[in-house]
Amino acid sequence: MKITDIQFGMLRVPLKTPFKTALRTVNQVEDIVVMVRTDTGHVGHGEAPATAVITGDTHGSIIDAIRHYIAPRLIGEDIADLNRLTQLIQGSMEKNTSAKAAVEIAVYDLWGQLYNAPLYKLLGGGDPVITTDITISVDYIDKMVADSISAVERGFESLKIKVGKDIGVDIERVKAIYAAVENRALLRLDANQGWTAKQAVYALQTLEDAGVRLELVEQPVKARDLEGMRYVTERVHTPIMADESVFGPMEVIDLIQMRAADIINIKLMKTGGISNAIRIADIAGMYGVECMIGCMLETSISVAAAVHVAVAKSAVITKVDLDGPSLCQYDPVNGGVVFNESEISVTDAPGLGIREIRGLEKLAG
């Protein structure tokens, strides 16, 4: 099974409600879909969102990176030689992690198809059913409380609360939500780099003193402020999770050795795909550090790949934040991973199991 062509598509899916964080507001998923074609007729699918405020990637940069730097290295290569393929992808250029991830996901999809096995089994196996949280976007307090109650009533047992806009209002938001769902759901806060280190310590100590028990707080300070991350981690009881501060394996090692966070958030769009996600999970496991696996605003194409990684690495990836498909008004994908509110289940279909993508607009190659 050899690669013959790489093609592109645009997939647009409206969200149920606007996605609001300290960094941006988004109304629909608009992702580049990558189709890697082979001489056997098999097609591998990958996906990449343009998350410029986090990864620096735009739709144009994703397409150009693949078209001019990644694809020329892969044409004619054999899918069976997976390690060589991932090295070619990762070594094609600096950064551009979303573009690399989209192609790697498609290649891993084909690797599973080649051996007629679901990807998670080739990665080590595991329980093919996992549970995700769901994001509660930044909004008026009453709206966030109502959204939180609705999520709990739909069966979600973990809520990721977006904060980071206004420290005083953030504290009141969290207190109100905690009071509304106490003992029915765990709360995870995500400040998206919106606080300073001192603000984070003040907010979290205030919440702790008020009896609010949080499962974790994600990326309270700026991505590059590792000293700030350590400052917060050392001064609060609530576990601190690094997200934007860590993209690749080396950054994970540095952060763990600094003791700048308690938990690592793995996202395929940050790591450049599956190969580095696996490395990060293995490194964290060596240090006894837990991981979460998360996603950007993605559909069930690339989120399916993250699910397979989560299943295979469940000993280290103990928390799941793969709610992208649940935030969409509909799932454009037929086949593969099944997203049913908080429950995510993997079928035994080869690779990612994708049979059809509805509404895909083909782009010039």
PDB file of N, CA and C in Angstrom, residues 149-236:
ATOM      1  N   ILE A 149     -26.162  23.009  34.285  1.00  0.00           N
ATOM      2  CA  ILE A 149     -27.253  22.136  34.719  1.00  0.00           C
ATOM      3  C   ILE A 149     -27.743  21.279  33.564  1.00  0.00           C
ATOM      4  N   SER A 150     -27.867  21.888  32.377  1.00  0.00           N
ATOM      5  CA  SER A 150     -28.296  21.143  31.190  1.00  0.00           C
ATOM      6  C   SER A 150     -27.325  20.018  30.863  1.00  0.00           C
ATOM      7  N   ALA A 151     -26.025  20.308  30.961  1.00  0.00           N
ATOM      8  CA  ALA A 151     -25.021  19.288  30.668  1.00  0.00           C
ATOM      9  C   ALA A 151     -25.108  18.116  31.643  1.00  0.00           C
ATOM     10  N   VAL A 152     -25.289  18.421  32.921  1.00  0.00           N
ATOM     11  CA  VAL A 152     -25.421  17.360  33.929  1.00  0.00           C
ATOM     12  C   VAL A 152     -26.665  16.516  33.650  1.00  0.00           C
ATOM     13  N   GLU A 153     -27.743  17.171  33.292  1.00  0.00           N
ATOM     14  CA  GLU A 153     -28.977  16.437  32.984  1.00  0.00           C
ATOM     15  C   GLU A 153     -28.829  15.561  31.746  1.00  0.00           C
ATOM     16  N   ARG A 154     -27.896  15.910  30.868  1.00  0.00           N
ATOM     17  CA  ARG A 154     -27.626  15.098  29.675  1.00  0.00           C
ATOM     18  C   ARG A 154     -26.646  13.963  29.968  1.00  0.00           C
ATOM     19  N   GLY A 155     -26.162  13.881  31.196  1.00  0.00           N
ATOM     20  CA  GLY A 155     -25.313  12.757  31.587  1.00  0.00           C
ATOM     21  C   GLY A 155     -23.843  13.066  31.747  1.00  0.00           C
ATOM     22  N   PHE A 156     -23.427  14.312  31.558  1.00  0.00           N
ATOM     23  CA  PHE A 156     -22.011  14.656  31.731  1.00  0.00           C
ATOM     24  C   PHE A 156     -21.673  14.737  33.208  1.00  0.00           C
ATOM     25  N   GLU A 157     -20.587  14.058  33.590  1.00  0.00           N
ATOM     26  CA  GLU A 157     -20.165  14.024  34.985  1.00  0.00           C
ATOM     27  C   GLU A 157     -18.952  14.899  35.255  1.00  0.00           C
ATOM     28  N   SER A 158     -18.397  15.498  34.209  1.00  0.00           N
ATOM     29  CA  SER A 158     -17.293  16.444  34.347  1.00  0.00           C
ATOM     30  C   SER A 158     -17.569  17.634  33.434  1.00  0.00           C
ATOM     31  N   LEU A 159     -17.414  18.837  33.972  1.00  0.00           N
ATOM     32  CA  LEU A 159     -17.647  20.056  33.206  1.00  0.00           C
ATOM     33  C   LEU A 159     -16.356  20.866  33.158  1.00  0.00           C
ATOM     34  N   LYS A 160     -16.007  21.341  31.952  1.00  0.00           N
ATOM     35  CA  LYS A 160     -14.845  22.228  31.829  1.00  0.00           C
ATOM     36  C   LYS A 160     -15.353  23.653  31.701  1.00  0.00           C
ATOM     37  N   ILE A 161     -15.111  24.453  32.727  1.00  0.00           N
ATOM     38  CA  ILE A 161     -15.654  25.805  32.813  1.00  0.00           C
ATOM     39  C   ILE A 161     -14.625  26.789  32.283  1.00  0.00           C
ATOM     40  N   LYS A 162     -14.990  27.536  31.253  1.00  0.00           N
ATOM     41  CA  LYS A 162     -14.096  28.538  30.691  1.00  0.00           C
ATOM     42  C   LYS A 162     -14.134  29.808  31.555  1.00  0.00           C
ATOM     43  N   VAL A 163     -12.956  30.263  31.958  1.00  0.00           N
ATOM     44  CA  VAL A 163     -12.827  31.495  32.744  1.00  0.00           C
ATOM     45  C   VAL A 163     -11.663  32.296  32.149  1.00  0.00           C
ATOM     46  N   GLY A 164     -11.201  33.319  32.860  1.00  0.00           N
ATOM     47  CA  GLY A 164     -10.035  34.061  32.413  1.00  0.00           C
ATOM     48  C   GLY A 164     -10.338  35.436  31.855  1.00  0.00           C
ATOM     49  N   LYS A 165     -11.596  35.867  31.906  1.00  0.00           N
ATOM     50  CA  LYS A 165     -11.971  37.185  31.380  1.00  0.00           C
ATOM     51  C   LYS A 165     -11.838  38.290  32.433  1.00  0.00           C
ATOM     52  N   ASP A 166     -12.392  38.022  33.619  1.00  0.00           N
ATOM     53  CA  ASP A 166     -12.417  39.009  34.708  1.00  0.00           C
ATOM     54  C   ASP A 166     -12.326  38.242  36.018  1.00  0.00           C
ATOM     55  N   ILE A 167     -11.268  38.468  36.775  1.00  0.00           N
ATOM     56  CA  ILE A 167     -10.972  37.629  37.930  1.00  0.00           C
ATOM     57  C   ILE A 167     -12.104  37.618  38.948  1.00  0.00           C
ATOM     58  N   GLY A 168     -12.694  38.783  39.226  1.00  0.00           N
ATOM     59  CA  GLY A 168     -13.783  38.839  40.201  1.00  0.00           C
ATOM     60  C   GLY A 168     -15.010  38.104  39.731  1.00  0.00           C
ATOM     61  N   VAL A 169     -15.380  38.324  38.464  1.00  0.00           N
ATOM     62  CA  VAL A 169     -16.548  37.647  37.900  1.00  0.00           C
ATOM     63  C   VAL A 169     -16.269  36.152  37.767  1.00  0.00           C
ATOM     64  N   ASP A 170     -15.028  35.804  37.430  1.00  0.00           N
ATOM     65  CA  ASP A 170     -14.669  34.389  37.314  1.00  0.00           C
ATOM     66  C   ASP A 170     -14.943  33.638  38.621  1.00  0.00           C
ATOM     67  N   ILE A 171     -14.555  34.237  39.735  1.00  0.00           N
ATOM     68  CA  ILE A 171     -14.768  33.602  41.035  1.00  0.00           C
ATOM     69  C   ILE A 171     -16.258  33.399  41.284  1.00  0.00           C
ATOM     70  N   GLU A 172     -17.056  34.413  40.986  1.00  0.00           N
ATOM     71  CA  GLU A 172     -18.506  34.296  41.178  1.00  0.00           C
ATOM     72  C   GLU A 172     -19.116  33.272  40.234  1.00  0.00           C
ATOM     73  N   ARG A 173     -18.619  33.219  38.990  1.00  0.00           N
ATOM     74  CA  ARG A 173     -19.087  32.203  38.040  1.00  0.00           C
ATOM     75  C   ARG A 173     -18.909  30.801  38.619  1.00  0.00           C
ATOM     76  N   VAL A 174     -17.702  30.542  39.096  1.00  0.00           N
ATOM     77  CA  VAL A 174     -17.375  29.193  39.574  1.00  0.00           C
ATOM     78  C   VAL A 174     -18.176  28.853  40.824  1.00  0.00           C
ATOM     79  N   LYS A 175     -18.305  29.792  41.750  1.00  0.00           N
ATOM     80  CA  LYS A 175     -19.097  29.541  42.957  1.00  0.00           C
ATOM     81  C   LYS A 175     -20.548  29.191  42.607  1.00  0.00           C
ATOM     82  N   ALA A 176     -21.115  29.933  41.659  1.00  0.00           N
ATOM     83  CA  ALA A 176     -22.512  29.704  41.281  1.00  0.00           C
ATOM     84  C   ALA A 176     -22.691  28.347  40.618  1.00  0.00           C
ATOM     85  N   ILE A 177     -21.775  27.995  39.726  1.00  0.00           N
ATOM     86  CA  ILE A 177     -21.879  26.699  39.043  1.00  0.00           C
ATOM     87  C   ILE A 177     -21.670  25.559  40.028  1.00  0.00           C
ATOM     88  N   TYR A 178     -20.690  25.725  40.915  1.00  0.00           N
ATOM     89  CA  TYR A 178     -20.417  24.683  41.908  1.00  0.00           C
ATOM     90  C   TYR A 178     -21.639  24.437  42.792  1.00  0.00           C
ATOM     91  N   ALA A 179     -22.287  25.511  43.206  1.00  0.00           N
ATOM     92  CA  ALA A 179     -23.481  25.377  44.049  1.00  0.00           C
ATOM     93  C   ALA A 179     -24.608  24.680  43.300  1.00  0.00           C
ATOM     94  N   ALA A 180     -24.685  24.931  41.988  1.00  0.00           N
ATOM     95  CA  ALA A 180     -25.781  24.368  41.188  1.00  0.00           C
ATOM     96  C   ALA A 180     -25.596  22.885  40.879  1.00  0.00           C
ATOM     97  N   VAL A 181     -24.331  22.426  40.770  1.00  0.00           N
ATOM     98  CA  VAL A 181     -24.103  21.030  40.339  1.00  0.00           C
ATOM     99  C   VAL A 181     -23.316  20.226  41.364  1.00  0.00           C
ATOM    100  N   GLU A 182     -23.110  20.778  42.566  1.00  0.00           N
ATOM    101  CA  GLU A 182     -22.306  20.086  43.584  1.00  0.00           C
ATOM    102  C   GLU A 182     -22.773  18.650  43.785  1.00  0.00           C
ATOM    103  N   ASN A 183     -21.783  17.756  43.858  1.00  0.00           N
ATOM    104  CA  ASN A 183     -22.008  16.315  44.055  1.00  0.00           C
ATOM    105  C   ASN A 183     -22.603  15.622  42.820  1.00  0.00           C
ATOM    106  N   ARG A 184     -22.853  16.365  41.757  1.00  0.00           N
ATOM    107  CA  ARG A 184     -23.367  15.742  40.526  1.00  0.00           C
ATOM    108  C   ARG A 184     -22.356  15.770  39.385  1.00  0.00           C
ATOM    109  N   ALA A 185     -21.370  16.651  39.488  1.00  0.00           N
ATOM    110  CA  ALA A 185     -20.357  16.741  38.432  1.00  0.00           C
ATOM    111  C   ALA A 185     -19.075  17.346  38.984  1.00  0.00           C
ATOM    112  N   LEU A 186     -17.938  16.889  38.449  1.00  0.00           N
ATOM    113  CA  LEU A 186     -16.645  17.474  38.769  1.00  0.00           C
ATOM    114  C   LEU A 186     -16.443  18.720  37.915  1.00  0.00           C
ATOM    115  N   LEU A 187     -15.778  19.721  38.485  1.00  0.00           N
ATOM    116  CA  LEU A 187     -15.514  20.949  37.738  1.00  0.00           C
ATOM    117  C   LEU A 187     -14.031  21.065  37.412  1.00  0.00           C
ATOM    118  N   ARG A 188     -13.768  21.349  36.131  1.00  0.00           N
ATOM    119  CA  ARG A 188     -12.427  21.657  35.666  1.00  0.00           C
ATOM    120  C   ARG A 188     -12.460  23.090  35.142  1.00  0.00           C
ATOM    121  N   LEU A 189     -11.526  23.931  35.565  1.00  0.00           N
ATOM    122  CA  LEU A 189     -11.468  25.305  35.082  1.00  0.00           C
ATOM    123  C   LEU A 189     -10.414  25.427  33.992  1.00  0.00           C
ATOM    124  N   ASP A 190     -10.703  26.231  32.992  1.00  0.00           N
ATOM    125  CA  ASP A 190      -9.729  26.512  31.937  1.00  0.00           C
ATOM    126  C   ASP A 190      -9.652  28.019  31.740  1.00  0.00           C
ATOM    127  N   ALA A 191      -8.536  28.600  32.179  1.00  0.00           N
ATOM    128  CA  ALA A 191      -8.365  30.055  32.087  1.00  0.00           C
ATOM    129  C   ALA A 191      -7.802  30.489  30.741  1.00  0.00           C
ATOM    130  N   ASN A 192      -7.333  29.537  29.926  1.00  0.00           N
ATOM    131  CA  ASN A 192      -6.783  29.877  28.602  1.00  0.00           C
ATOM    132  C   ASN A 192      -5.792  31.040  28.663  1.00  0.00           C
ATOM    133  N   GLN A 193      -4.877  30.978  29.633  1.00  0.00           N
ATOM    134  CA  GLN A 193      -3.795  31.954  29.789  1.00  0.00           C
ATOM    135  C   GLN A 193      -4.300  33.326  30.250  1.00  0.00           C
ATOM    136  N   GLY A 194      -5.532  33.389  30.769  1.00  0.00           N
ATOM    137  CA  GLY A 194      -6.159  34.677  31.027  1.00  0.00           C
ATOM    138  C   GLY A 194      -5.790  35.361  32.332  1.00  0.00           C
ATOM    139  N   TRP A 195      -5.096  34.676  33.235  1.00  0.00           N
ATOM    140  CA  TRP A 195      -4.746  35.264  34.522  1.00  0.00           C
ATOM    141  C   TRP A 195      -3.233  35.487  34.624  1.00  0.00           C
ATOM    142  N   THR A 196      -2.839  36.362  35.531  1.00  0.00           N
ATOM    143  CA  THR A 196      -1.433  36.399  35.932  1.00  0.00           C
ATOM    144  C   THR A 196      -1.249  35.340  37.010  1.00  0.00           C
ATOM    145  N   ALA A 197       0.009  35.071  37.359  1.00  0.00           N
ATOM    146  CA  ALA A 197       0.269  34.058  38.381  1.00  0.00           C
ATOM    147  C   ALA A 197      -0.349  34.456  39.720  1.00  0.00           C
ATOM    148  N   LYS A 198      -0.205  35.724  40.116  1.00  0.00           N
ATOM    149  CA  LYS A 198      -0.765  36.166  41.392  1.00  0.00           C
ATOM    150  C   LYS A 198      -2.291  36.146  41.368  1.00  0.00           C
ATOM    151  N   GLN A 199      -2.889  36.529  40.231  1.00  0.00           N
ATOM    152  CA  GLN A 199      -4.348  36.453  40.118  1.00  0.00           C
ATOM    153  C   GLN A 199      -4.824  35.009  40.262  1.00  0.00           C
ATOM    154  N   ALA A 200      -4.098  34.088  39.639  1.00  0.00           N
ATOM    155  CA  ALA A 200      -4.487  32.677  39.702  1.00  0.00           C
ATOM    156  C   ALA A 200      -4.452  32.165  41.134  1.00  0.00           C
ATOM    157  N   VAL A 201      -3.383  32.494  41.849  1.00  0.00           N
ATOM    158  CA  VAL A 201      -3.273  32.050  43.246  1.00  0.00           C
ATOM    159  C   VAL A 201      -4.393  32.662  44.077  1.00  0.00           C
ATOM    160  N   TYR A 202      -4.653  33.947  43.882  1.00  0.00           N
ATOM    161  CA  TYR A 202      -5.730  34.611  44.622  1.00  0.00           C
ATOM    162  C   TYR A 202      -7.078  33.946  44.333  1.00  0.00           C
ATOM    163  N   ALA A 203      -7.383  33.724  43.042  1.00  0.00           N
ATOM    164  CA  ALA A 203      -8.674  33.131  42.667  1.00  0.00           C
ATOM    165  C   ALA A 203      -8.821  31.732  43.240  1.00  0.00           C
ATOM    166  N   LEU A 204      -7.786  30.930  43.111  1.00  0.00           N
ATOM    167  CA  LEU A 204      -7.896  29.530  43.540  1.00  0.00           C
ATOM    168  C   LEU A 204      -7.911  29.411  45.063  1.00  0.00           C
ATOM    169  N   GLN A 205      -7.130  30.221  45.752  1.00  0.00           N
ATOM    170  CA  GLN A 205      -7.175  30.180  47.220  1.00  0.00           C
ATOM    171  C   GLN A 205      -8.523  30.690  47.728  1.00  0.00           C
ATOM    172  N   THR A 206      -9.079  31.687  47.052  1.00  0.00           N
ATOM    173  CA  THR A 206     -10.407  32.186  47.430  1.00  0.00           C
ATOM    174  C   THR A 206     -11.457  31.098  47.257  1.00  0.00           C
ATOM    175  N   LEU A 207     -11.390  30.383  46.148  1.00  0.00           N
ATOM    176  CA  LEU A 207     -12.349  29.300  45.888  1.00  0.00           C
ATOM    177  C   LEU A 207     -12.153  28.150  46.876  1.00  0.00           C
ATOM    178  N   GLU A 208     -10.898  27.797  47.137  1.00  0.00           N
ATOM    179  CA  GLU A 208     -10.619  26.721  48.092  1.00  0.00           C
ATOM    180  C   GLU A 208     -11.139  27.085  49.485  1.00  0.00           C
ATOM    181  N   ASP A 209     -10.911  28.338  49.901  1.00  0.00           N
ATOM    182  CA  ASP A 209     -11.380  28.786  51.220  1.00  0.00           C
ATOM    183  C   ASP A 209     -12.902  28.800  51.309  1.00  0.00           C
ATOM    184  N   ALA A 210     -13.562  28.977  50.142  1.00  0.00           N
ATOM    185  CA  ALA A 210     -15.032  28.992  50.102  1.00  0.00           C
ATOM    186  C   ALA A 210     -15.615  27.582  50.032  1.00  0.00           C
ATOM    187  N   GLY A 211     -14.743  26.580  50.039  1.00  0.00           N
ATOM    188  CA  GLY A 211     -15.217  25.200  50.011  1.00  0.00           C
ATOM    189  C   GLY A 211     -15.449  24.638  48.626  1.00  0.00           C
ATOM    190  N   VAL A 212     -15.023  25.372  47.598  1.00  0.00           N
ATOM    191  CA  VAL A 212     -15.182  24.880  46.226  1.00  0.00           C
ATOM    192  C   VAL A 212     -14.044  23.920  45.912  1.00  0.00           C
ATOM    193  N   ARG A 213     -14.399  22.692  45.559  1.00  0.00           N
ATOM    194  CA  ARG A 213     -13.400  21.679  45.248  1.00  0.00           C
ATOM    195  C   ARG A 213     -13.364  21.470  43.733  1.00  0.00           C
ATOM    196  N   LEU A 214     -12.223  21.783  43.153  1.00  0.00           N
ATOM    197  CA  LEU A 214     -12.049  21.669  41.705  1.00  0.00           C
ATOM    198  C   LEU A 214     -11.188  20.455  41.372  1.00  0.00           C
ATOM    199  N   GLU A 215     -11.506  19.797  40.270  1.00  0.00           N
ATOM    200  CA  GLU A 215     -10.693  18.651  39.854  1.00  0.00           C
ATOM    201  C   GLU A 215      -9.332  19.116  39.354  1.00  0.00           C
ATOM    202  N   LEU A 216      -9.303  20.241  38.649  1.00  0.00           N
ATOM    203  CA  LEU A 216      -8.057  20.788  38.119  1.00  0.00           C
ATOM    204  C   LEU A 216      -8.309  22.188  37.571  1.00  0.00           C
ATOM    205  N   VAL A 217      -7.215  22.903  37.326  1.00  0.00           N
ATOM    206  CA  VAL A 217      -7.262  24.192  36.644  1.00  0.00           C
ATOM    207  C   VAL A 217      -6.250  24.156  35.502  1.00  0.00           C
ATOM    208  N   GLU A 218      -6.732  24.494  34.321  1.00  0.00           N
ATOM    209  CA  GLU A 218      -5.925  24.375  33.108  1.00  0.00           C
ATOM    210  C   GLU A 218      -5.343  25.723  32.695  1.00  0.00           C
ATOM    211  N   GLN A 219      -4.057  25.719  32.430  1.00  0.00           N
ATOM    212  CA  GLN A 219      -3.308  26.845  31.862  1.00  0.00           C
ATOM    213  C   GLN A 219      -3.754  28.201  32.424  1.00  0.00           C
ATOM    214  N   PRO A 220      -3.500  28.443  33.710  1.00  0.00           N
ATOM    215  CA  PRO A 220      -3.935  29.703  34.311  1.00  0.00           C
ATOM    216  C   PRO A 220      -3.174  30.925  33.790  1.00  0.00           C
ATOM    217  N   VAL A 221      -1.904  30.751  33.366  1.00  0.00           N
ATOM    218  CA  VAL A 221      -1.081  31.904  32.965  1.00  0.00           C
ATOM    219  C   VAL A 221      -0.593  31.742  31.522  1.00  0.00           C
ATOM    220  N   LYS A 222       0.122  32.737  31.037  1.00  0.00           N
ATOM    221  CA  LYS A 222       0.620  32.728  29.665  1.00  0.00           C
ATOM    222  C   LYS A 222       1.465  31.486  29.383  1.00  0.00           C
ATOM    223  N   ALA A 223       1.391  31.027  28.140  1.00  0.00           N
ATOM    224  CA  ALA A 223       2.023  29.766  27.754  1.00  0.00           C
ATOM    225  C   ALA A 223       3.515  29.727  28.071  1.00  0.00           C
ATOM    226  N   ARG A 224       4.208  30.832  27.821  1.00  0.00           N
ATOM    227  CA  ARG A 224       5.662  30.842  28.005  1.00  0.00           C
ATOM    228  C   ARG A 224       6.090  31.113  29.448  1.00  0.00           C
ATOM    229  N   ASP A 225       5.145  31.414  30.304  1.00  0.00           N
ATOM    230  CA  ASP A 225       5.467  31.754  31.693  1.00  0.00           C
ATOM    231  C   ASP A 225       5.533  30.493  32.549  1.00  0.00           C
ATOM    232  N   LEU A 226       6.575  29.716  32.349  1.00  0.00           N
ATOM    233  CA  LEU A 226       6.714  28.477  33.126  1.00  0.00           C
ATOM    234  C   LEU A 226       6.992  28.763  34.592  1.00  0.00           C
ATOM    235  N   GLU A 227       7.709  29.846  34.866  1.00  0.00           N
ATOM    236  CA  GLU A 227       7.929  30.227  36.268  1.00  0.00           C
ATOM    237  C   GLU A 227       6.600  30.584  36.922  1.00  0.00           C
ATOM    238  N   GLY A 228       5.721  31.247  36.164  1.00  0.00           N
ATOM    239  CA  GLY A 228       4.398  31.567  36.683  1.00  0.00           C
ATOM    240  C   GLY A 228       3.586  30.309  36.941  1.00  0.00           C
ATOM    241  N   MET A 229       3.700  29.325  36.044  1.00  0.00           N
ATOM    242  CA  MET A 229       3.008  28.048  36.244  1.00  0.00           C
ATOM    243  C   MET A 229       3.492  27.382  37.527  1.00  0.00           C
ATOM    244  N   ARG A 230       4.810  27.392  37.727  1.00  0.00           N
ATOM    245  CA  ARG A 230       5.356  26.780  38.951  1.00  0.00           C
ATOM    246  C   ARG A 230       4.918  27.554  40.185  1.00  0.00           C
ATOM    247  N   TYR A 231       4.894  28.883  40.087  1.00  0.00           N
ATOM    248  CA  TYR A 231       4.458  29.736  41.204  1.00  0.00           C
ATOM    249  C   TYR A 231       3.054  29.337  41.651  1.00  0.00           C
ATOM    250  N   VAL A 232       2.149  29.160  40.691  1.00  0.00           N
ATOM    251  CA  VAL A 232       0.770  28.784  41.015  1.00  0.00           C
ATOM    252  C   VAL A 232       0.721  27.364  41.583  1.00  0.00           C
ATOM    253  N   THR A 233       1.404  26.433  40.919  1.00  0.00           N
ATOM    254  CA  THR A 233       1.381  25.022  41.323  1.00  0.00           C
ATOM    255  C   THR A 233       1.845  24.842  42.764  1.00  0.00           C
ATOM    256  N   GLU A 234       2.846  25.622  43.165  1.00  0.00           N
ATOM    257  CA  GLU A 234       3.406  25.487  44.506  1.00  0.00           C
ATOM    258  C   GLU A 234       2.511  26.073  45.594  1.00  0.00           C
ATOM    259  N   ARG A 235       1.554  26.921  45.217  1.00  0.00           N
ATOM    260  CA  ARG A 235       0.815  27.692  46.224  1.00  0.00           C
ATOM    261  C   ARG A 235      -0.657  27.327  46.370  1.00  0.00           C
ATOM    262  N   VAL A 236      -1.141  26.380  45.589  1.00  0.00           N
ATOM    263  CA  VAL A 236      -2.549  25.988  45.714  1.00  0.00           C
ATOM    264  C   VAL A 236      -2.647  24.472  45.846  1.00  0.00           C
TER     265      VAL A 236
END
